[in-house]
Amino acid sequence: MDETLDAIIVGGGMVGAAVAAALGQAGMSVALVEGGAPPAAIPIEAPFDLRVSSLNLASQRLLEEVGAWSHIPEARRCPFRHIEASDTAEKRHIRFNAAELELPDFGHFVENRVIRRALWQRLDALPGVTMLCHARPVAWVPGGHRSLLELDDGRMLAARLVVGADGAASHTRELAGIATRDEEYGQRALIINVRTRLPQQDVSWQRFTPAGPQAMLPLPGHHASLVWYDSAEATLAREALDDEALRLAIERDFPARLGGVEAVLGRASFPIRRRHAERYVRARLALVGDAAHVIHPLAGQGLNLGLQDAEALSRRVIAAFHAGGDPGDRAVLVGYARERRPQTLAMIAAMETFHHVFTGAAPLRHAGGAGLALAERMSGAKRAVMRHALGL
Ligand SMILES: Cc1cc2nc3c(=O)[nH]c(=O)nc-3n(C[C@H](O)[C@H](O)[C@H](O)COP(=O)(O)OP(=O)(O)OC[C@H]3O[C@@H](n4cnc5c(N)ncnc54)[C@H](O)[C@@H]3O)c2cc1C
């Protein structure tokens, strides 16, 4: 432990690996402490995994800047050029077109494991980054000039900055004594990978029903990831159906525009909750990604928010490092928290509005449907929403 590193990142998920890549390529000395195994290589013909994320243009740009995007094979990413939202009857709907902003697309759908693997491939090429797998912190001791982190294998690390990127149940957050505000929505999301009758699509749509939204995320070829929100009880019952019964339930309850499902290829469900850390920073410590905030996944913005944290934190830390300053300095971290907290709060507020308007009482739902129709006619508002969703 003689050496004091520039930074220790706890958690080698997509957000932690992005921070490690940004700091590593800026010439900083970094240890990435990951509780699990390093991500395995994914054969190009492997079936699609259930965990898929929509990467907006800001996230895509960050992955390009840290040298990871080129490791995501074209066969494993699906661009989307249109986003649509509608009410139950599909009478009122809004459609966003990338062409209206003179963009080729809004972003890409990519499996989480493919994004993570791409980032780790980049980390392998950065001499300043050391990956420590199957290791977890058990104690954190903040100090004036450096923080100490004790790992469960007995190793002691020292760094000027510790970054907690260890997900929703962050132990780093706990060690730093940072409380969270939590809310259960009483809903679950059933994710179903299907083979579609229609060929590859470039539209992602979401239909709001009183029970919760139904969404279609296109994947390469005749593939799609469906997300079906409902009460915990209804979701668990649906999840227990056999493949054919689930296929028939989708064809019956999903909008006709899905165009039919040839086969159900996999399914899993997740509880829907919100969690927000009461603060993002402590002395020489910062939280990023799900360690800082878990939002309702209905607009697919959780990872995008986390990658924007990674961009904001690394931009400020690298600027201090290049100026010969202290990357864990209080002003650097406070600046990061001041930049990111309002963004997250705005996103949480937007998700709450969507959730309550579309799953609330009938008058509210009616207002939601009318709102979609109105927004469709207001091109200025539409463009503002599009730019926000892109992270621009
Ligand atoms: C149903 C669902 C659908 C979603 N869809 C989208 C979407 O379309 N678009 C989008 O942007 N977001 C989406 N999200 C959100 C997105 O998946 C998360 O925001 C994102 O995975 C968070 O990444 P992370 O790196 O912060 O955390 P994680 O992915 O949780 O990574 C944490 C890492 O830390 C490691 N770790 C954990 N504990 C320790 C420890 N004690 N010590 C060391 N390492 C540890 C873990 O092994 C893991 O590698 C969705 C979420 C859900 C639930």
Short mmCIF file of C-alpha atoms and ligand atoms in Angstrom, two decimals:
data_model
loop_
_atom_site.label_atom_id
_atom_site.label_comp_id
_atom_site.label_asym_id
_atom_site.label_seq_id
_atom_site.Cartn_x
_atom_site.Cartn_y
_atom_site.Cartn_z
CA MET A 1 0.00 0.00 0.00
CA ASP A 2 3.03 2.28 -0.30
CA GLU A 3 1.62 3.73 -3.50
CA THR A 4 -1.18 6.30 -3.46
CA LEU A 5 -3.27 5.82 -6.59
CA ASP A 6 -5.08 8.65 -8.30
CA ALA A 7 -8.41 6.80 -8.07
CA ILE A 8 -10.07 3.58 -6.95
CA ILE A 9 -13.31 2.68 -8.71
CA VAL A 10 -15.50 0.20 -6.83
CA GLY A 11 -17.72 -1.71 -9.28
CA GLY A 12 -16.78 -2.68 -12.82
CA GLY A 13 -20.28 -2.46 -14.31
CA MET A 14 -20.91 -0.24 -17.32
CA VAL A 15 -20.69 3.04 -15.39
CA GLY A 16 -17.65 2.17 -13.23
CA ALA A 17 -15.77 0.78 -16.24
CA ALA A 18 -16.53 3.98 -18.19
CA VAL A 19 -15.04 6.13 -15.39
CA ALA A 20 -11.98 3.84 -15.19
CA ALA A 21 -11.46 4.05 -18.97
CA ALA A 22 -11.77 7.86 -19.01
CA LEU A 23 -9.32 8.35 -16.12
CA GLY A 24 -6.95 5.63 -17.37
CA GLN A 25 -6.66 7.09 -20.84
CA ALA A 26 -5.95 10.50 -19.32
CA GLY A 27 -2.82 8.95 -17.77
CA MET A 28 -4.11 8.52 -14.22
CA SER A 29 -3.30 5.49 -12.03
CA VAL A 30 -6.52 3.61 -11.32
CA ALA A 31 -7.57 0.41 -9.52
CA LEU A 32 -10.93 -1.07 -10.54
CA VAL A 33 -12.30 -3.27 -7.74
CA GLU A 34 -14.99 -5.65 -9.04
CA GLY A 35 -16.88 -8.05 -6.79
CA GLY A 36 -17.59 -10.53 -9.59
CA ALA A 37 -15.74 -12.04 -12.53
CA PRO A 38 -14.43 -10.08 -15.53
CA PRO A 39 -16.94 -10.06 -18.42
CA ALA A 40 -16.61 -13.04 -20.75
CA ALA A 41 -16.23 -12.80 -24.54
CA ILE A 42 -19.59 -13.00 -26.37
CA PRO A 43 -19.64 -15.10 -29.57
CA ILE A 44 -21.13 -13.08 -32.43
CA GLU A 45 -23.88 -15.70 -32.98
CA ALA A 46 -24.78 -16.03 -29.25
CA PRO A 47 -28.50 -15.59 -28.42
CA PHE A 48 -29.43 -12.08 -27.24
CA ASP A 49 -29.30 -11.56 -23.49
CA LEU A 50 -32.34 -10.25 -21.60
CA ARG A 51 -30.68 -7.11 -20.24
CA VAL A 52 -30.70 -4.55 -23.04
CA SER A 53 -30.25 -0.77 -22.79
CA SER A 54 -31.05 2.13 -25.07
CA LEU A 55 -27.90 4.20 -25.45
CA ASN A 56 -28.65 7.80 -26.36
CA LEU A 57 -26.30 9.93 -28.44
CA ALA A 58 -24.54 11.42 -25.38
CA SER A 59 -23.82 7.90 -24.05
CA GLN A 60 -22.67 6.75 -27.46
CA ARG A 61 -20.35 9.75 -27.71
CA LEU A 62 -18.85 8.93 -24.28
CA LEU A 63 -18.25 5.31 -25.31
CA GLU A 64 -16.53 6.58 -28.46
CA GLU A 65 -14.37 9.02 -26.50
CA VAL A 66 -13.16 6.33 -24.07
CA GLY A 67 -12.38 3.96 -26.96
CA ALA A 68 -15.07 1.33 -26.24
CA TRP A 69 -17.62 1.90 -29.02
CA SER A 70 -15.43 0.26 -31.68
CA HIS A 71 -15.51 -2.96 -29.61
CA ILE A 72 -19.31 -3.22 -29.98
CA PRO A 73 -19.87 -5.33 -33.12
CA GLU A 74 -22.47 -4.02 -35.58
CA ALA A 75 -24.25 -7.40 -35.43
CA ARG A 76 -24.97 -6.79 -31.73
CA ARG A 77 -26.41 -3.26 -31.92
CA CYS A 78 -29.65 -1.95 -33.36
CA PRO A 79 -30.09 1.73 -34.28
CA PHE A 80 -33.49 3.35 -33.73
CA ARG A 81 -34.71 6.33 -35.76
CA HIS A 82 -38.23 6.74 -34.41
CA ILE A 83 -39.73 6.69 -30.91
CA GLU A 84 -43.49 6.40 -30.46
CA ALA A 85 -45.75 6.62 -27.42
CA SER A 86 -49.49 5.98 -27.37
CA ASP A 87 -52.40 5.47 -25.00
CA THR A 88 -54.25 2.17 -24.54
CA ALA A 89 -56.55 2.54 -27.51
CA GLU A 90 -53.62 3.80 -29.62
CA LYS A 91 -55.83 6.64 -30.83
CA ARG A 92 -53.65 9.35 -29.34
CA HIS A 93 -50.01 9.04 -30.00
CA ILE A 94 -46.80 10.97 -30.46
CA ARG A 95 -43.97 10.09 -32.81
CA PHE A 96 -40.44 11.43 -32.65
CA ASN A 97 -38.29 11.20 -35.78
CA ALA A 98 -34.51 11.54 -35.71
CA ALA A 99 -34.68 13.14 -39.16
CA GLU A 100 -36.54 16.13 -37.62
CA LEU A 101 -33.29 16.92 -35.78
CA GLU A 102 -31.28 16.05 -38.89
CA LEU A 103 -29.75 13.06 -37.10
CA PRO A 104 -29.21 9.60 -38.60
CA ASP A 105 -30.67 7.93 -35.48
CA PHE A 106 -31.58 8.51 -31.81
CA GLY A 107 -29.12 5.95 -30.51
CA HIS A 108 -28.74 2.18 -30.28
CA PHE A 109 -30.14 -0.75 -28.35
CA VAL A 110 -27.28 -2.90 -27.07
CA GLU A 111 -27.09 -5.73 -24.54
CA ASN A 112 -25.64 -4.60 -21.20
CA ARG A 113 -23.09 -7.42 -21.25
CA VAL A 114 -21.85 -6.31 -24.71
CA ILE A 115 -21.36 -2.71 -23.50
CA ARG A 116 -19.56 -3.91 -20.39
CA ARG A 117 -17.34 -6.29 -22.32
CA ALA A 118 -16.41 -3.51 -24.78
CA LEU A 119 -15.38 -1.24 -21.90
CA TRP A 120 -13.28 -3.96 -20.29
CA GLN A 121 -11.56 -4.66 -23.63
CA ARG A 122 -10.57 -1.01 -23.66
CA LEU A 123 -9.37 -1.22 -20.03
CA ASP A 124 -7.10 -4.14 -20.98
CA ALA A 125 -5.18 -1.75 -23.25
CA LEU A 126 -4.69 0.95 -20.58
CA PRO A 127 -1.47 0.38 -18.61
CA GLY A 128 -2.51 2.74 -15.80
CA VAL A 129 -5.61 0.68 -14.92
CA THR A 130 -5.38 -2.44 -12.72
CA MET A 131 -8.46 -4.65 -12.47
CA LEU A 132 -8.95 -6.49 -9.17
CA CYS A 133 -11.76 -9.04 -9.59
CA HIS A 134 -13.59 -11.09 -6.94
CA ALA A 135 -12.73 -8.36 -4.41
CA ARG A 136 -15.00 -6.13 -2.34
CA PRO A 137 -14.30 -3.28 0.07
CA VAL A 138 -14.94 -3.90 3.76
CA ALA A 139 -13.76 -0.59 5.20
CA TRP A 140 -13.23 2.97 4.00
CA VAL A 141 -11.08 5.44 5.94
CA PRO A 142 -11.18 9.02 4.65
CA GLY A 143 -8.12 11.17 5.25
CA GLY A 144 -6.75 14.62 4.51
CA HIS A 145 -4.65 13.70 1.50
CA ARG A 146 -5.89 10.26 0.60
CA SER A 147 -8.61 7.69 1.34
CA LEU A 148 -7.85 4.13 2.44
CA LEU A 149 -9.92 1.19 1.26
CA GLU A 150 -9.60 -2.25 2.84
CA LEU A 151 -10.66 -5.19 0.65
CA ASP A 152 -12.13 -8.51 1.80
CA ASP A 153 -8.95 -10.34 0.70
CA GLY A 154 -6.97 -8.29 3.24
CA ARG A 155 -5.41 -5.89 0.72
CA MET A 156 -5.29 -2.21 1.62
CA LEU A 157 -5.46 0.39 -1.17
CA ALA A 158 -4.89 4.14 -0.96
CA ALA A 159 -6.08 6.76 -3.43
CA ARG A 160 -6.82 10.44 -3.70
CA LEU A 161 -10.33 9.61 -4.87
CA VAL A 162 -12.72 6.67 -4.33
CA VAL A 163 -15.61 6.28 -6.78
CA GLY A 164 -18.60 4.15 -5.73
CA ALA A 165 -20.01 2.55 -8.90
CA ASP A 166 -21.22 -0.65 -7.25
CA GLY A 167 -24.86 -0.46 -8.29
CA ALA A 168 -28.21 -0.03 -6.56
CA ALA A 169 -27.18 -1.92 -3.39
CA SER A 170 -23.86 -0.01 -3.21
CA HIS A 171 -21.72 -1.08 -0.27
CA THR A 172 -19.44 1.91 -0.88
CA ARG A 173 -22.43 4.19 -0.27
CA GLU A 174 -23.10 2.32 2.97
CA LEU A 175 -19.45 2.53 4.09
CA ALA A 176 -19.58 6.28 3.48
CA GLY A 177 -22.74 6.52 5.61
CA ILE A 178 -24.86 7.98 2.79
CA ALA A 179 -28.59 7.31 3.24
CA THR A 180 -31.08 6.87 0.39
CA ARG A 181 -34.70 7.83 -0.20
CA ASP A 182 -36.55 4.82 -1.57
CA GLU A 183 -39.96 4.23 -3.08
CA GLU A 184 -41.53 0.99 -4.24
CA TYR A 185 -43.92 1.39 -7.17
CA GLY A 186 -45.61 -1.98 -6.44
CA GLN A 187 -44.93 -2.96 -10.05
CA ARG A 188 -42.63 -5.41 -11.82
CA ALA A 189 -41.24 -5.30 -15.34
CA LEU A 190 -41.32 -8.55 -17.30
CA ILE A 191 -38.62 -8.55 -19.97
CA ILE A 192 -39.24 -11.00 -22.79
CA ASN A 193 -36.91 -11.69 -25.70
CA VAL A 194 -38.85 -12.76 -28.77
CA ARG A 195 -38.35 -13.71 -32.40
CA THR A 196 -40.65 -11.44 -34.41
CA ARG A 197 -42.46 -12.15 -37.65
CA LEU A 198 -41.44 -8.68 -38.86
CA PRO A 199 -37.82 -8.07 -39.95
CA GLN A 200 -35.52 -5.72 -38.03
CA GLN A 201 -37.24 -2.47 -37.06
CA ASP A 202 -35.92 1.05 -36.51
CA VAL A 203 -38.73 2.20 -34.23
CA SER A 204 -39.04 1.79 -30.48
CA TRP A 205 -42.56 2.19 -29.10
CA GLN A 206 -44.32 2.29 -25.80
CA ARG A 207 -48.03 1.98 -25.11
CA PHE A 208 -49.35 3.25 -21.79
CA THR A 209 -52.11 1.14 -20.26
CA PRO A 210 -53.76 1.60 -16.83
CA ALA A 211 -51.80 -1.45 -15.56
CA GLY A 212 -48.48 -0.01 -16.78
CA PRO A 213 -46.58 0.53 -20.03
CA GLN A 214 -45.82 -2.07 -22.68
CA ALA A 215 -42.70 -1.44 -24.74
CA MET A 216 -40.91 -2.84 -27.76
CA LEU A 217 -37.15 -2.42 -28.09
CA PRO A 218 -35.91 -3.62 -31.49
CA LEU A 219 -32.84 -5.86 -31.66
CA PRO A 220 -30.85 -6.94 -34.74
CA GLY A 221 -32.64 -9.22 -37.23
CA HIS A 222 -36.01 -10.74 -36.35
CA HIS A 223 -35.49 -10.01 -32.66
CA ALA A 224 -37.00 -7.70 -30.09
CA SER A 225 -36.98 -7.17 -26.35
CA LEU A 226 -40.48 -6.61 -24.97
CA VAL A 227 -41.05 -4.95 -21.60
CA TRP A 228 -44.38 -5.54 -19.90
CA TYR A 229 -45.10 -3.59 -16.70
CA ASP A 230 -47.86 -4.71 -14.38
CA SER A 231 -48.62 -5.42 -10.73
CA ALA A 232 -46.19 -7.79 -9.03
CA GLU A 233 -48.90 -10.47 -8.83
CA ALA A 234 -49.89 -10.32 -12.51
CA THR A 235 -46.26 -10.21 -13.65
CA LEU A 236 -45.18 -13.23 -11.61
CA ALA A 237 -48.17 -15.22 -12.92
CA ARG A 238 -47.25 -14.29 -16.52
CA GLU A 239 -43.58 -15.08 -15.94
CA ALA A 240 -44.56 -18.62 -14.84
CA LEU A 241 -46.38 -19.38 -18.14
CA ASP A 242 -44.75 -21.81 -20.56
CA ASP A 243 -43.27 -20.35 -23.76
CA GLU A 244 -46.31 -21.03 -25.95
CA ALA A 245 -48.81 -19.67 -23.40
CA LEU A 246 -46.67 -16.53 -22.98
CA ARG A 247 -46.41 -16.11 -26.76
CA LEU A 248 -50.23 -16.26 -27.04
CA ALA A 249 -50.63 -13.78 -24.14
CA ILE A 250 -48.31 -11.32 -25.94
CA GLU A 251 -50.20 -11.69 -29.22
CA ARG A 252 -53.49 -11.10 -27.39
CA ASP A 253 -52.47 -8.17 -25.15
CA PHE A 254 -49.76 -6.32 -27.07
CA PRO A 255 -50.76 -3.86 -29.82
CA ALA A 256 -51.26 -5.34 -33.29
CA ARG A 257 -48.37 -3.28 -34.61
CA LEU A 258 -45.99 -5.79 -32.99
CA GLY A 259 -46.84 -7.88 -36.04
CA GLY A 260 -46.85 -11.28 -34.37
CA VAL A 261 -44.37 -13.28 -32.33
CA GLU A 262 -42.83 -16.49 -33.69
CA ALA A 263 -41.21 -17.61 -30.46
CA VAL A 264 -40.48 -16.60 -26.89
CA LEU A 265 -36.73 -16.95 -26.35
CA GLY A 266 -36.34 -15.91 -22.70
CA ARG A 267 -37.94 -13.96 -19.88
CA ALA A 268 -37.12 -12.46 -16.46
CA SER A 269 -38.83 -9.93 -14.21
CA PHE A 270 -37.55 -7.09 -12.03
CA PRO A 271 -39.19 -5.07 -9.23
CA ILE A 272 -39.64 -1.38 -10.04
CA ARG A 273 -38.34 0.99 -7.42
CA ARG A 274 -36.82 4.37 -7.07
CA ARG A 275 -33.75 5.02 -4.93
CA HIS A 276 -31.87 8.29 -4.61
CA ALA A 277 -28.75 8.87 -2.50
CA GLU A 278 -29.15 11.86 -0.18
CA ARG A 279 -25.75 13.08 -1.29
CA TYR A 280 -23.40 12.11 -4.11
CA VAL A 281 -20.10 13.03 -2.46
CA ARG A 282 -18.14 12.80 0.76
CA ALA A 283 -14.50 13.73 1.43
CA ARG A 284 -12.51 12.05 -1.38
CA LEU A 285 -15.48 9.92 -2.42
CA ALA A 286 -18.12 10.22 -5.17
CA LEU A 287 -21.06 8.03 -6.18
CA VAL A 288 -22.00 7.43 -9.84
CA GLY A 289 -24.66 5.42 -11.71
CA ASP A 290 -27.13 3.24 -9.84
CA ALA A 291 -25.10 3.71 -6.63
CA ALA A 292 -26.32 7.32 -6.74
CA HIS A 293 -29.79 6.86 -8.29
CA VAL A 294 -32.19 4.18 -9.50
CA ILE A 295 -35.07 5.55 -11.54
CA HIS A 296 -38.22 4.03 -13.06
CA PRO A 297 -36.98 2.26 -16.20
CA LEU A 298 -40.03 3.19 -18.30
CA ALA A 299 -38.13 5.67 -20.48
CA GLY A 300 -34.91 3.61 -20.53
CA GLN A 301 -32.80 6.43 -19.09
CA GLY A 302 -31.09 4.82 -16.05
CA LEU A 303 -27.86 3.85 -17.75
CA ASN A 304 -27.82 7.06 -19.80
CA LEU A 305 -27.98 9.07 -16.55
CA GLY A 306 -25.18 6.94 -15.09
CA LEU A 307 -22.96 7.43 -18.13
CA GLN A 308 -23.59 11.18 -17.91
CA ASP A 309 -22.37 11.00 -14.28
CA ALA A 310 -19.27 9.18 -15.55
CA GLU A 311 -18.68 11.93 -18.14
CA ALA A 312 -19.21 14.81 -15.67
CA LEU A 313 -17.06 13.32 -12.91
CA SER A 314 -14.19 12.28 -15.16
CA ARG A 315 -14.21 15.65 -17.01
CA ARG A 316 -13.78 17.52 -13.70
CA VAL A 317 -11.29 15.06 -12.19
CA ILE A 318 -9.13 14.99 -15.34
CA ALA A 319 -9.12 18.81 -15.53
CA ALA A 320 -7.81 18.99 -11.94
CA PHE A 321 -5.21 16.26 -12.66
CA HIS A 322 -3.95 17.97 -15.83
CA ALA A 323 -3.72 21.29 -14.00
CA GLY A 324 -1.42 19.60 -11.46
CA GLY A 325 -4.17 19.78 -8.82
CA ASP A 326 -5.78 17.17 -6.58
CA PRO A 327 -8.35 14.95 -8.39
CA GLY A 328 -10.11 14.23 -5.07
CA ASP A 329 -10.31 17.87 -4.07
CA ARG A 330 -13.54 18.96 -2.37
CA ALA A 331 -14.26 21.67 -4.97
CA VAL A 332 -13.97 19.10 -7.79
CA LEU A 333 -16.44 16.74 -6.10
CA VAL A 334 -18.89 19.43 -5.01
CA GLY A 335 -18.88 20.76 -8.60
CA TYR A 336 -19.72 17.26 -9.83
CA ALA A 337 -22.63 16.86 -7.38
CA ARG A 338 -23.98 20.33 -8.21
CA GLU A 339 -23.93 19.49 -11.90
CA ARG A 340 -25.55 16.06 -11.67
CA ARG A 341 -28.13 16.17 -8.84
CA PRO A 342 -30.50 18.62 -10.56
CA GLN A 343 -30.34 16.51 -13.75
CA THR A 344 -31.30 13.38 -11.84
CA LEU A 345 -34.07 15.17 -9.92
CA ALA A 346 -35.51 16.45 -13.20
CA MET A 347 -35.46 12.93 -14.65
CA ILE A 348 -37.07 11.45 -11.50
CA ALA A 349 -39.81 14.11 -11.69
CA ALA A 350 -40.46 13.31 -15.36
CA MET A 351 -40.68 9.55 -14.62
CA GLU A 352 -43.07 10.19 -11.69
CA THR A 353 -45.30 12.27 -13.94
CA PHE A 354 -45.39 9.58 -16.63
CA HIS A 355 -46.07 6.86 -14.07
CA HIS A 356 -48.86 8.70 -12.25
CA VAL A 357 -50.49 10.21 -15.32
CA PHE A 358 -50.69 6.94 -17.23
CA THR A 359 -51.38 4.47 -14.40
CA GLY A 360 -53.39 6.80 -12.15
CA ALA A 361 -57.12 7.51 -11.94
CA ALA A 362 -59.17 7.72 -15.16
CA PRO A 363 -59.26 11.58 -15.42
CA LEU A 364 -55.48 11.70 -15.11
CA ARG A 365 -55.11 8.99 -17.75
CA HIS A 366 -57.43 10.94 -20.01
CA ALA A 367 -55.24 14.02 -19.47
CA GLY A 368 -52.19 11.91 -20.31
CA GLY A 369 -53.70 10.78 -23.61
CA ALA A 370 -54.74 14.34 -24.42
CA GLY A 371 -51.22 15.48 -23.53
CA LEU A 372 -49.75 13.08 -26.08
CA ALA A 373 -52.09 14.42 -28.77
CA LEU A 374 -51.24 18.02 -27.85
CA ALA A 375 -47.49 17.37 -27.76
CA GLU A 376 -47.75 15.73 -31.19
CA ARG A 377 -49.08 19.04 -32.55
CA MET A 378 -46.48 21.24 -30.80
CA SER A 379 -43.34 20.82 -32.82
CA GLY A 380 -41.28 23.09 -30.49
CA ALA A 381 -42.13 20.99 -27.42
CA LYS A 382 -41.45 17.81 -29.35
CA ARG A 383 -38.01 18.97 -30.36
CA ALA A 384 -37.21 19.96 -26.75
CA VAL A 385 -38.23 16.49 -25.51
CA MET A 386 -36.16 14.84 -28.24
CA ARG A 387 -33.04 16.84 -27.41
CA HIS A 388 -33.47 16.00 -23.71
CA ALA A 389 -33.86 12.26 -24.43
CA LEU A 390 -30.71 12.38 -26.54
CA GLY A 391 -28.77 13.91 -23.65
CA LEU A 392 -27.87 16.89 -25.85
C1 LIG B 1 -35.98 -3.66 -16.18
C2 LIG B 1 -34.91 -2.64 -16.42
C3 LIG B 1 -34.72 -2.11 -17.70
C4 LIG B 1 -33.76 -1.10 -17.91
N1 LIG B 1 -33.62 -0.58 -19.18
C5 LIG B 1 -32.75 0.46 -19.38
C6 LIG B 1 -32.59 1.09 -20.67
O1 LIG B 1 -33.22 0.71 -21.66
N2 LIG B 1 -31.72 2.12 -20.80
C7 LIG B 1 -31.01 2.61 -19.71
O2 LIG B 1 -30.26 3.60 -19.87
N3 LIG B 1 -31.10 2.01 -18.49
C8 LIG B 1 -31.94 0.96 -18.29
N4 LIG B 1 -32.05 0.37 -17.06
C9 LIG B 1 -31.17 0.84 -15.98
C10 LIG B 1 -29.75 0.28 -16.14
O3 LIG B 1 -29.79 -1.13 -16.29
C11 LIG B 1 -28.90 0.65 -14.91
O4 LIG B 1 -29.04 2.04 -14.67
C12 LIG B 1 -27.44 0.33 -15.15
O5 LIG B 1 -27.25 -1.06 -15.32
C13 LIG B 1 -26.57 0.79 -13.95
O6 LIG B 1 -25.21 0.53 -14.21
P1 LIG B 1 -24.14 0.62 -13.03
O7 LIG B 1 -22.83 0.34 -13.68
O8 LIG B 1 -24.33 1.89 -12.28
O9 LIG B 1 -24.56 -0.53 -12.00
P2 LIG B 1 -24.54 -2.11 -12.20
O10 LIG B 1 -24.84 -2.48 -13.61
O11 LIG B 1 -25.43 -2.66 -11.13
O12 LIG B 1 -23.03 -2.52 -11.92
C14 LIG B 1 -22.49 -2.59 -10.61
C15 LIG B 1 -21.19 -3.38 -10.63
O13 LIG B 1 -20.62 -3.36 -9.32
C16 LIG B 1 -20.29 -4.68 -8.92
N5 LIG B 1 -20.41 -4.72 -7.45
C17 LIG B 1 -21.58 -4.76 -6.74
N6 LIG B 1 -21.29 -4.73 -5.41
C18 LIG B 1 -19.95 -4.67 -5.31
C19 LIG B 1 -19.05 -4.60 -4.19
N7 LIG B 1 -19.52 -4.58 -2.92
N8 LIG B 1 -17.72 -4.51 -4.44
C20 LIG B 1 -17.25 -4.52 -5.72
N9 LIG B 1 -18.05 -4.59 -6.81
C21 LIG B 1 -19.39 -4.65 -6.60
C22 LIG B 1 -21.25 -5.59 -9.66
O14 LIG B 1 -20.71 -6.91 -9.80
C23 LIG B 1 -21.36 -4.85 -11.01
O15 LIG B 1 -20.35 -5.23 -11.91
C24 LIG B 1 -32.98 -0.63 -16.82
C25 LIG B 1 -33.14 -1.19 -15.54
C26 LIG B 1 -34.11 -2.17 -15.33
C27 LIG B 1 -34.32 -2.74 -13.94
#
